[in-house]
Short mmCIF file of C-alpha atoms and ligand atoms in Angstrom, two decimals:
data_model
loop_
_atom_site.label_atom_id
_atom_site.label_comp_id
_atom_site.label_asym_id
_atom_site.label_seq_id
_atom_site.Cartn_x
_atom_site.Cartn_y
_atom_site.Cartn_z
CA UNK Q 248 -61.14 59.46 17.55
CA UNK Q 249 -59.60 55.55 17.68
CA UNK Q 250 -61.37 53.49 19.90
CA UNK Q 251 -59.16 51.04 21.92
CA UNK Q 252 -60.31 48.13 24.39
CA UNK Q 253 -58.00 47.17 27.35
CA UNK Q 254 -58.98 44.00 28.53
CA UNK Q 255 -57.82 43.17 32.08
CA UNK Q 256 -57.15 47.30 32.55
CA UNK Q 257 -58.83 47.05 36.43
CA UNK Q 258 -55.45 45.52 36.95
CA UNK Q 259 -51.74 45.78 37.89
CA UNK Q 260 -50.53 46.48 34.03
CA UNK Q 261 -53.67 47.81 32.46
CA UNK Q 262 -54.14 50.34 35.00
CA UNK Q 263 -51.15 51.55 34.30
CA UNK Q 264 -51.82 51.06 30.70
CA UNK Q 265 -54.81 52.83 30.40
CA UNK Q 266 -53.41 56.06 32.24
CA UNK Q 267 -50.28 55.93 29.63
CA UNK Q 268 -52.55 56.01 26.71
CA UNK Q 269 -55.25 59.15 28.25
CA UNK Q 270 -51.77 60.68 29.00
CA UNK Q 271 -50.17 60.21 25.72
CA UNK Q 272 -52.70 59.75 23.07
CA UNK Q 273 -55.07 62.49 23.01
CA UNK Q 274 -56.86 60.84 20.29
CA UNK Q 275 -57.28 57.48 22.01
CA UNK Q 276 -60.92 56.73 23.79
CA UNK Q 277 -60.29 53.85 25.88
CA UNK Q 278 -62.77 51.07 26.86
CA UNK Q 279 -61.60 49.28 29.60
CA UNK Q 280 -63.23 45.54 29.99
CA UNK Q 281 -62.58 43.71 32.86
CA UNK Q 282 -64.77 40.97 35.46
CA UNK Q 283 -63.46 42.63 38.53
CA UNK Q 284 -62.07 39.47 40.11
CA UNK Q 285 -59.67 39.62 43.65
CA UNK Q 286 -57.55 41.30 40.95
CA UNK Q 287 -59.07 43.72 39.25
CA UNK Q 288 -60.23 47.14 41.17
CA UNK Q 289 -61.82 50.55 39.92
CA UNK Q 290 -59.58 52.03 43.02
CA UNK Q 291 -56.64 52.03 40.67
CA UNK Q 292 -58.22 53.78 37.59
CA UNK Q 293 -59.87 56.62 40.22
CA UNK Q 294 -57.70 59.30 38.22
CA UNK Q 295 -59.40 58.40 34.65
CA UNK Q 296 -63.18 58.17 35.59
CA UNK Q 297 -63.80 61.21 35.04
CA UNK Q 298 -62.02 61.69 31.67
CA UNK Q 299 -64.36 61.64 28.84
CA UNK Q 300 -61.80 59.49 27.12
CA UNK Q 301 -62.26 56.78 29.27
CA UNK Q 302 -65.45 53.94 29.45
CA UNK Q 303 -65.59 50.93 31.87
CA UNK Q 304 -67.12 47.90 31.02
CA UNK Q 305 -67.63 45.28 33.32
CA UNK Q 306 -67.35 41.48 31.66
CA UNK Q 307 -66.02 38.14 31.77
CA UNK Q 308 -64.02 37.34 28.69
CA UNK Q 309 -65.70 34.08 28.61
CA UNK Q 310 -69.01 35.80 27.64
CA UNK Q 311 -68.32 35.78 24.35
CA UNK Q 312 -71.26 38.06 23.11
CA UNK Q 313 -70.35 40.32 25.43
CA UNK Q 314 -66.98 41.20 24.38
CA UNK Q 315 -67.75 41.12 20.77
CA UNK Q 316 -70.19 43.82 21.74
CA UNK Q 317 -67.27 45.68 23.12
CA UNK Q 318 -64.86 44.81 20.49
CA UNK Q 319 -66.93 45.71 17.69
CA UNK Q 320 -66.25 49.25 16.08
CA UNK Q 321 -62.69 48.93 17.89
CA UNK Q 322 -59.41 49.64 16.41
CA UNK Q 323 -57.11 48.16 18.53
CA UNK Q 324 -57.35 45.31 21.59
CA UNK Q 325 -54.77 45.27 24.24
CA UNK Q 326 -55.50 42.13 25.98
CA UNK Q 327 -54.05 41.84 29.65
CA UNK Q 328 -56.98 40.35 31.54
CA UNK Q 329 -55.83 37.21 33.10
CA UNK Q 330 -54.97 35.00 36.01
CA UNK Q 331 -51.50 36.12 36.04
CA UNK Q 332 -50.37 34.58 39.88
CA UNK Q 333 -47.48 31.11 39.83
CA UNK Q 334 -48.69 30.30 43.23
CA UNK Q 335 -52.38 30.63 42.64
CA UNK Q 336 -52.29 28.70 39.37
CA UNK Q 337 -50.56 25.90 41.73
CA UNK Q 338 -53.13 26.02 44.17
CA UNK Q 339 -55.55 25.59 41.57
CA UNK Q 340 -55.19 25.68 38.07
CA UNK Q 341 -58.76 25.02 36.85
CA UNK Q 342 -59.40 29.05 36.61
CA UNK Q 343 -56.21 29.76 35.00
CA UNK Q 344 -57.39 27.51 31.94
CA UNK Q 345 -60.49 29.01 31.67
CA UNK Q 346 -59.38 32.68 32.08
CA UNK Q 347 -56.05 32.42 30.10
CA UNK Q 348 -56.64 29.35 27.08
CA UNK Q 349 -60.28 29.61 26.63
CA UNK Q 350 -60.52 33.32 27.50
CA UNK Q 351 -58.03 34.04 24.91
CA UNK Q 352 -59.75 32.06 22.13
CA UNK Q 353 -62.76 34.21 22.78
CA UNK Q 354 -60.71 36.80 22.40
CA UNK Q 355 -59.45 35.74 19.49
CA UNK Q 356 -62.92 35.34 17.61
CA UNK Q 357 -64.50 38.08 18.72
CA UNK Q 358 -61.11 40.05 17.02
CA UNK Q 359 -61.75 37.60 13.82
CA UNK Q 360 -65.68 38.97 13.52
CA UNK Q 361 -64.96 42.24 13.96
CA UNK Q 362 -62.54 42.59 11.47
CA UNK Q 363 -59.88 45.27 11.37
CA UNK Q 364 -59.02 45.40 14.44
CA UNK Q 365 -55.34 44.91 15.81
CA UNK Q 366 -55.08 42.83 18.97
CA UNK Q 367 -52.06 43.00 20.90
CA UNK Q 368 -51.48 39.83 22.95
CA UNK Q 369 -49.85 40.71 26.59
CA UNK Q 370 -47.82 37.70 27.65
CA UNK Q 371 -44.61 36.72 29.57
CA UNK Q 372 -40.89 35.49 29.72
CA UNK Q 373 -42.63 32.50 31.54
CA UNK Q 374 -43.62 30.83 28.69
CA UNK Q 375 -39.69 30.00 28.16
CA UNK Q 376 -38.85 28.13 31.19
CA UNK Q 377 -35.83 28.38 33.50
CA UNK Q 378 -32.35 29.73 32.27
CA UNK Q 379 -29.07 28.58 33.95
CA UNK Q 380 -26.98 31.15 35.23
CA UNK Q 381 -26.10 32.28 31.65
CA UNK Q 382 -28.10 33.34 28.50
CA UNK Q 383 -30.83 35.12 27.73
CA UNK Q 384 -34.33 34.21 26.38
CA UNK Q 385 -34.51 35.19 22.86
CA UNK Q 386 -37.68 35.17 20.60
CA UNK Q 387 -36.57 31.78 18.83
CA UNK Q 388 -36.10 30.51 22.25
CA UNK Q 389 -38.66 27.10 22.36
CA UNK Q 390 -41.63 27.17 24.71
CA UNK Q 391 -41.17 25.17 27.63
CA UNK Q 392 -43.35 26.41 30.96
CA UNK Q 393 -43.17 24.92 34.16
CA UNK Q 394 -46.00 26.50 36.10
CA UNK Q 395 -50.07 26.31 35.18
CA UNK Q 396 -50.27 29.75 35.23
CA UNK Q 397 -46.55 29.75 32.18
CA UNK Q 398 -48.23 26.63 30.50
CA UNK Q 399 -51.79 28.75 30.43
CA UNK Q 400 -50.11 31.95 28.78
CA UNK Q 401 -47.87 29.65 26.06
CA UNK Q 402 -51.19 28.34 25.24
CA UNK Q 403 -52.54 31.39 24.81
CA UNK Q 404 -49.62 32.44 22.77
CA UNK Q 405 -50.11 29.36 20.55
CA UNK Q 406 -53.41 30.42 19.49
CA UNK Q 407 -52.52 33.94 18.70
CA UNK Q 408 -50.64 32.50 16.34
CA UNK Q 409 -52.82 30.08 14.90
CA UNK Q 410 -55.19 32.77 14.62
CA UNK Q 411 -52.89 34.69 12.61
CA UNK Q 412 -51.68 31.58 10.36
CA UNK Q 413 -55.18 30.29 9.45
CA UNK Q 414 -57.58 33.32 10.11
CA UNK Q 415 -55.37 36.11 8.79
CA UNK Q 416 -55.94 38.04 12.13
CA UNK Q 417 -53.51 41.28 12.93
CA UNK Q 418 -51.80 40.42 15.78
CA UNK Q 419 -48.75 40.97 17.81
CA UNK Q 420 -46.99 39.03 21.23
CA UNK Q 421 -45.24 40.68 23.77
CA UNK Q 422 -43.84 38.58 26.46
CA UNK Q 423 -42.01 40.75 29.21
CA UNK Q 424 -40.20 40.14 32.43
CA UNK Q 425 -41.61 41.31 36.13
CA UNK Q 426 -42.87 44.14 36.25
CA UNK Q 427 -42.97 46.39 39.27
CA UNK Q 428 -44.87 49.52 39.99
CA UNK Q 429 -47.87 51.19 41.57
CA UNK Q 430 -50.88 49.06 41.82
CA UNK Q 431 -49.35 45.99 41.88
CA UNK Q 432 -51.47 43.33 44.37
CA UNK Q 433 -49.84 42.31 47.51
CA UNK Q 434 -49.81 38.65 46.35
CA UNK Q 435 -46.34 39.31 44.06
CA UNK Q 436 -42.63 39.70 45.54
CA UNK Q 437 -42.57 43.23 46.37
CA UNK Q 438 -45.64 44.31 47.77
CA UNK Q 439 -46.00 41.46 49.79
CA UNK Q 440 -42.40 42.20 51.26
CA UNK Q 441 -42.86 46.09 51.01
CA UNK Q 442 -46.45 45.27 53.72
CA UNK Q 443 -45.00 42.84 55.73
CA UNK Q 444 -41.91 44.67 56.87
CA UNK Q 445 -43.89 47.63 57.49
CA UNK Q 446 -45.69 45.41 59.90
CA UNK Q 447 -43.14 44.02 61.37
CA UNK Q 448 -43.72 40.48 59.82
CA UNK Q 449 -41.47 38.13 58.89
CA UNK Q 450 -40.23 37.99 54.95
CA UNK Q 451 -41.16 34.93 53.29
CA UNK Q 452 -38.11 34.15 50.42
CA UNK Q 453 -38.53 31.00 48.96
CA UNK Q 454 -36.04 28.46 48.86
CA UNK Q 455 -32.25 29.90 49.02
CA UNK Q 456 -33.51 33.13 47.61
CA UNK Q 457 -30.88 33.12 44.76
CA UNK Q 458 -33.55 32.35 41.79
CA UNK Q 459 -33.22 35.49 39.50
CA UNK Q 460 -35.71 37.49 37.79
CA UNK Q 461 -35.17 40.49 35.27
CA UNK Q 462 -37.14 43.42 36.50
CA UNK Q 463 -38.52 46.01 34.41
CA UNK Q 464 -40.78 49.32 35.82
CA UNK Q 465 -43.97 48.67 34.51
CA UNK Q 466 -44.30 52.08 32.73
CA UNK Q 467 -40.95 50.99 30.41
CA UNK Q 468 -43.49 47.88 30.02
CA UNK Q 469 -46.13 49.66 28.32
CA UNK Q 470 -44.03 51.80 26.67
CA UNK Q 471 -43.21 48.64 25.22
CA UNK Q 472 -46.48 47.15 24.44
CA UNK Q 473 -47.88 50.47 22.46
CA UNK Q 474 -44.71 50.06 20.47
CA UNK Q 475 -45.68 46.78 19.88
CA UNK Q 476 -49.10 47.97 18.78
CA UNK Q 477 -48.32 50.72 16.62
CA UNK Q 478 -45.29 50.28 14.88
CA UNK Q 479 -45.25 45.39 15.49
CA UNK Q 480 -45.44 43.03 12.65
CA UNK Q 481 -48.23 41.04 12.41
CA UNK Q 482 -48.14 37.41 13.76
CA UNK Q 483 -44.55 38.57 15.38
CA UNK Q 484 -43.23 37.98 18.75
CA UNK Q 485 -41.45 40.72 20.76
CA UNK Q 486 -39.51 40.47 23.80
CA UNK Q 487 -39.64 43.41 26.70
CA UNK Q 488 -37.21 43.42 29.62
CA UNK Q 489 -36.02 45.57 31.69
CA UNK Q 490 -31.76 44.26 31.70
CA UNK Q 491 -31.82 44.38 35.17
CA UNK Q 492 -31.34 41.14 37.09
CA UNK Q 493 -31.19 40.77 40.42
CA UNK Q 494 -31.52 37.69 42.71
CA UNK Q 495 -34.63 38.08 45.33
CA UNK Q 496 -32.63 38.46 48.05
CA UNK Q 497 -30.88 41.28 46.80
CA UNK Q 498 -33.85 42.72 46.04
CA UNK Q 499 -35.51 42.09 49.91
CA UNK Q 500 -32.13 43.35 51.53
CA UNK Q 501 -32.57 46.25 49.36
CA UNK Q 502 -36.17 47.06 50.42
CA UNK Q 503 -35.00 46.56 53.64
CA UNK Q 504 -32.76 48.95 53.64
CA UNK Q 505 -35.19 51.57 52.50
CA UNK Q 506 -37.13 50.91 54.51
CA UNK Q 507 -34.87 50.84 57.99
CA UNK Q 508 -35.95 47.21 58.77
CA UNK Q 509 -33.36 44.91 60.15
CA UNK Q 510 -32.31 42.12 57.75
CA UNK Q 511 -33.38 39.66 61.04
CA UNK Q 512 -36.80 40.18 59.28
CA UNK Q 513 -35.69 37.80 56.46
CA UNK Q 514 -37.22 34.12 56.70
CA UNK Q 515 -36.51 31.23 54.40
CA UNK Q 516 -39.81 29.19 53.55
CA UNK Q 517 -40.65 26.21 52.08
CA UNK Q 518 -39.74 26.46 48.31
CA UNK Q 519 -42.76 26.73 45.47
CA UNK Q 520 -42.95 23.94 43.68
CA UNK Q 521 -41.53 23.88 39.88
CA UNK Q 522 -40.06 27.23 40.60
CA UNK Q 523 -38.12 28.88 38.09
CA UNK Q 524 -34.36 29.33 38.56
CA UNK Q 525 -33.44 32.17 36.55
CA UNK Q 526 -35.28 34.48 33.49
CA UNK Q 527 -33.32 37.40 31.40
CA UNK Q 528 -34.61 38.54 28.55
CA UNK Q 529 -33.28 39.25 25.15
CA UNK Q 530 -34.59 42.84 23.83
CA UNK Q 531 -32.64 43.36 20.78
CA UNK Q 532 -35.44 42.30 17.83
CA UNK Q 533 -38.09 45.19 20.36
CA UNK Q 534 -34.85 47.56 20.61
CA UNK Q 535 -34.23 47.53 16.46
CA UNK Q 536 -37.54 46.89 15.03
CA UNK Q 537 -39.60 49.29 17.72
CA UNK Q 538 -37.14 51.35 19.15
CA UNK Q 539 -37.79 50.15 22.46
CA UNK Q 540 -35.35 51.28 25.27
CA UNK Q 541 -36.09 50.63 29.03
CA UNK Q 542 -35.94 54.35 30.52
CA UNK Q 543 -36.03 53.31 34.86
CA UNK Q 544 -33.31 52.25 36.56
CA UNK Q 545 -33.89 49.70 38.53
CA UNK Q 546 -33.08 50.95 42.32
CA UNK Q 547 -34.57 54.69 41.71
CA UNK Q 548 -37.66 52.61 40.55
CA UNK Q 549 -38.29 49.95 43.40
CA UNK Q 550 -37.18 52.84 46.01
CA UNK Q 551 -40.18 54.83 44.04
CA UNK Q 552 -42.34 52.23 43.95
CA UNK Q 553 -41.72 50.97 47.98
CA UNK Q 554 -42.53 54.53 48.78
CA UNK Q 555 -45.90 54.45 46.45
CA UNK Q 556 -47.49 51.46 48.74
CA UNK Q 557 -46.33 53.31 52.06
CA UNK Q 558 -47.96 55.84 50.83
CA UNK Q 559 -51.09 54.34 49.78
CA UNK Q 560 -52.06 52.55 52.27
CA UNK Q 561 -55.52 52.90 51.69
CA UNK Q 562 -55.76 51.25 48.53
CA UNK Q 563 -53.49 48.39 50.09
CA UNK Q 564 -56.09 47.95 52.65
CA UNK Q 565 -59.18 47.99 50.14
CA UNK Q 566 -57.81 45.60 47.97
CA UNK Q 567 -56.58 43.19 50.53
CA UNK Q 568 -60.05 43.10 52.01
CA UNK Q 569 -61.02 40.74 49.46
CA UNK Q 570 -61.92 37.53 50.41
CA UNK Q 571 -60.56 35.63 47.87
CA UNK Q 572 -57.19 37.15 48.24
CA UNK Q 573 -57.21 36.78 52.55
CA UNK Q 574 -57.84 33.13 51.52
CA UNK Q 575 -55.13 32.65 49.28
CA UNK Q 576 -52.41 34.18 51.48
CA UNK Q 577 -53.19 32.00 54.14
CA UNK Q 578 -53.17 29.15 52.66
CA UNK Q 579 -49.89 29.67 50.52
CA UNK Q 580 -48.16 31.18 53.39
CA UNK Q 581 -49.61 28.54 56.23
CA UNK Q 582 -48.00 25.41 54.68
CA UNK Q 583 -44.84 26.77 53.88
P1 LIG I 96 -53.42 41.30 37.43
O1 LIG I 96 -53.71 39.99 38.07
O2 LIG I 96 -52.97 42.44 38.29
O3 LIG I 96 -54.71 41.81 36.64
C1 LIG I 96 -55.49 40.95 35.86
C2 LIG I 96 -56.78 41.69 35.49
O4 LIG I 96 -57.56 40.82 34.64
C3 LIG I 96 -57.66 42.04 36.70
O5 LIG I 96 -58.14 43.35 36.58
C4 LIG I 96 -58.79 41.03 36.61
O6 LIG I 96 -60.02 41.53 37.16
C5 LIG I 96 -58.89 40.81 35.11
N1 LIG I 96 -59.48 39.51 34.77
C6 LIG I 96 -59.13 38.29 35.27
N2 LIG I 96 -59.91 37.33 34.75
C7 LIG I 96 -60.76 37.95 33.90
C8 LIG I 96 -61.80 37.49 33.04
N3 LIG I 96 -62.15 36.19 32.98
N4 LIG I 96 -62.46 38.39 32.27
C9 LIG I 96 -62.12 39.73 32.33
N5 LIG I 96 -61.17 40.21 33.14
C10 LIG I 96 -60.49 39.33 33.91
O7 LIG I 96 -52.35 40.99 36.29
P2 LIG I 96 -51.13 41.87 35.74
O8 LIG I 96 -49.94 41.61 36.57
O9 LIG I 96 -51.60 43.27 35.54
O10 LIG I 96 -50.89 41.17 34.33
C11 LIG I 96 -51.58 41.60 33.18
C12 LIG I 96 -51.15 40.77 31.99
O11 LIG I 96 -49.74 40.90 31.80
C13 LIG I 96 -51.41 39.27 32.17
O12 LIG I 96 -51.85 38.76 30.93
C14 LIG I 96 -50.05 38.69 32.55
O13 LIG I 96 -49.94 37.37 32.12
C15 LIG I 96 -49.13 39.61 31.77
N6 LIG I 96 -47.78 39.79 32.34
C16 LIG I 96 -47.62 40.14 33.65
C17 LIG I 96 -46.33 40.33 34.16
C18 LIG I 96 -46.11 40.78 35.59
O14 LIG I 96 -44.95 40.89 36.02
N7 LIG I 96 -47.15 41.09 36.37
C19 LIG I 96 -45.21 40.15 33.33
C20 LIG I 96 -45.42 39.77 31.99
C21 LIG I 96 -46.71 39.62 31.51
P1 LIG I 97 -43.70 36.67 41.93
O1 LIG I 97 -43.79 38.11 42.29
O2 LIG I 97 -44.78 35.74 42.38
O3 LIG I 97 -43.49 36.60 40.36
P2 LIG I 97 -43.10 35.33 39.39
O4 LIG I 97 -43.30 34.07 40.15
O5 LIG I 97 -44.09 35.48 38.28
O6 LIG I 97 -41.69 35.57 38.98
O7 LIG I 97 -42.33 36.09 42.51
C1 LIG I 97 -41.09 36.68 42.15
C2 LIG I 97 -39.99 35.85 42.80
O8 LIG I 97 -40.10 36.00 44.22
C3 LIG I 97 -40.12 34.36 42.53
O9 LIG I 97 -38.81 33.81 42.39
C4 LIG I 97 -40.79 33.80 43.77
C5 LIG I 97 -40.29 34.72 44.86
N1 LIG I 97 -41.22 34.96 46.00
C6 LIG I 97 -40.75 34.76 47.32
O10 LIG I 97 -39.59 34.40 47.55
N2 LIG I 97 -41.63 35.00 48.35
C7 LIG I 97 -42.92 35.41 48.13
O11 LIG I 97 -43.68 35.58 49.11
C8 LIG I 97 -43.37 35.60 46.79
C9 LIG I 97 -44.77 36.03 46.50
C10 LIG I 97 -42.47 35.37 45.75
#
């Protein structure tokens, strides 16, 4: 039996994560490690609790004794846990440095003592800025974020490879476009649009609604990042991506439409600040040296996924009971 951690797996991505692996790696035991914030929830990893493959650890990856106690006798980390929301990180940054920079560098030397284990480093197209409307974001593309939480993760990414340069650590980037998908917390595009026009509510798009993201399902995602883990070169970057652009208000009409709400529903807010134009990713170095290949098309997979939160509205509810979270959308929603 290999022993993997998934750090952050109480979450969108590692949730998903973590059932991929029980499903596909019968010789996997999983450990997930996670603090539980307003993001993290053992309602989405109810379907592995009672595999015998799968441990839950609850911890701050701050505590640095405590996740070298998890860590050690590991073969491979997946590290995911972070504060992973733009318009949280620009209501206040303070927790995104200490989660994301100095969580990572505990990360980092709790990987270094225990020696031999393979971390893979979860990050994001972020870390690269805005394109125009043309190009893609390859891997030689320079770092250049624009938000705290972007500027937090290309930090991160910086000492990943430091880590490998000076400390000979085995470790591999992935940096992947938006992901969408079950368990996703209402705070993102599409299950904040998918609840409010269930309720009637208007739908916040910021700004003109053109800016463009590349969306990818986030099972294709993970697909991607245990590539990355078995078959990555060390101290390499990889991008993941799912080739499918779409402007967000081609993607709310769409949902919309789905759903059998009236475009009148649509209401253009305030826009964030510093907010990205455009990404697009680049996959060819993950689609030759992995054989990565993005298997959902995009429409199937949002009309999929819109249909997952109507019908799960009880985890909806549970998680946006928490306090933290009711806080947030008022006050990012309020002022706009
Ligand atoms: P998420 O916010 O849904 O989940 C984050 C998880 O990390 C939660 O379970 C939370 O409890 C946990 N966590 C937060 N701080 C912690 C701490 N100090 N110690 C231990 N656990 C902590 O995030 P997500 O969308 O699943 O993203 C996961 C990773 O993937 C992040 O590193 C993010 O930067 C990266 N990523 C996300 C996307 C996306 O579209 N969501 C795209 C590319 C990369
Ligand atoms: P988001 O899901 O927050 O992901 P990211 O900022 O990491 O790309 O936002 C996706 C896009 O949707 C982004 O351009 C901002 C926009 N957006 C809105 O227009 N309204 C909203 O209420 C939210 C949350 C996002």
């Amino acid at each position: 039996m290999q022993r993997w951690i998934v750090t952050g797996g109480a979450g969108f991505i590692g949730s998903n994560l973590v059932r991929q692996i029980l499903a596909t790696r019968p010789e996997v035991e999983v450990t997930v490690y996670d603090a539980l914030t307003y993001a993290g929830h053992r309602e989405s990893l109810v379907d592995c609790e009672a595999n015998p493959r799968f441990r839950f650890v609850q911890g701050d990856i701050c505590d640095g004794p405590a996740l070298s106690a998890a860590v050690a006798g590991a073969q491979r980390v997946y590290h995911l846990a972070a504060e992973s929301h733009v318009d949280r990180s620009i209501h206040g940054p303070a927790e995104f440095v200490r989660t994301n920079v100095e969580g990572t560098f505990r990360v980092l030397e709790a990987v270094r003592a225990a020696k031999g284990v393979r971390l893979v480093h979860v990050s994001t197209d972020e870390v690269y800025g805005s394109l125009g409307p043309t190009g893609l974001f390859t891997e030689e593309t320079p770092i250049d974020p624009s938000s705290p939480y972007s500027s937090s993760k290309a930090s991160s990414d910086l000492l990943v490879q430091a880590w490998c340069r000076t400390f000979k650590i085995d470790a591999v980037i992935t940096r992947c476009s938006n992901n969408y998908g079950p368990y996703q917390m209402p705070e993102k595009l599409i299950p904040v649009m998918v609840r409010k026009a269930l309720a009637g509510q208007p739908l916040p798009v910021y700004g003109d609604g053109l800016n463009v993201r590349d969306w990818i399902h986030v099972d294709d995602h993970n697909r991607g990042v245990l590539l990355a883990g078995d078959k990555g070169e060390s101290g390499r970057v990889y991008n993941l991506g799912g080739e499918a652009e779409r402007t967000n208000l081609a993607l709310v009409k769409r949902l919309l439409a789905h759903l059998g709400r009236p475009e009148s529903l649509i209401a253009y807010v305030t826009d964030r600040p510093g907010h990205d134009r455009r990404y697009a990713m680049d996959i060819t170095r993950a689609r030759r040296e992995l054989g990565f290949e993005p298997e959902v098309r995009f429409e199937p997979g949002l009309d999929a996924t819109i249909d997952w939160y109507q019908q799960n509205a009880a985890w909806c509810d549970a998680v946006e009971g928490n306090a933290s979270h009711r806080a947030h959308l008022t006050r990012n929603y309020q002022q706009r």
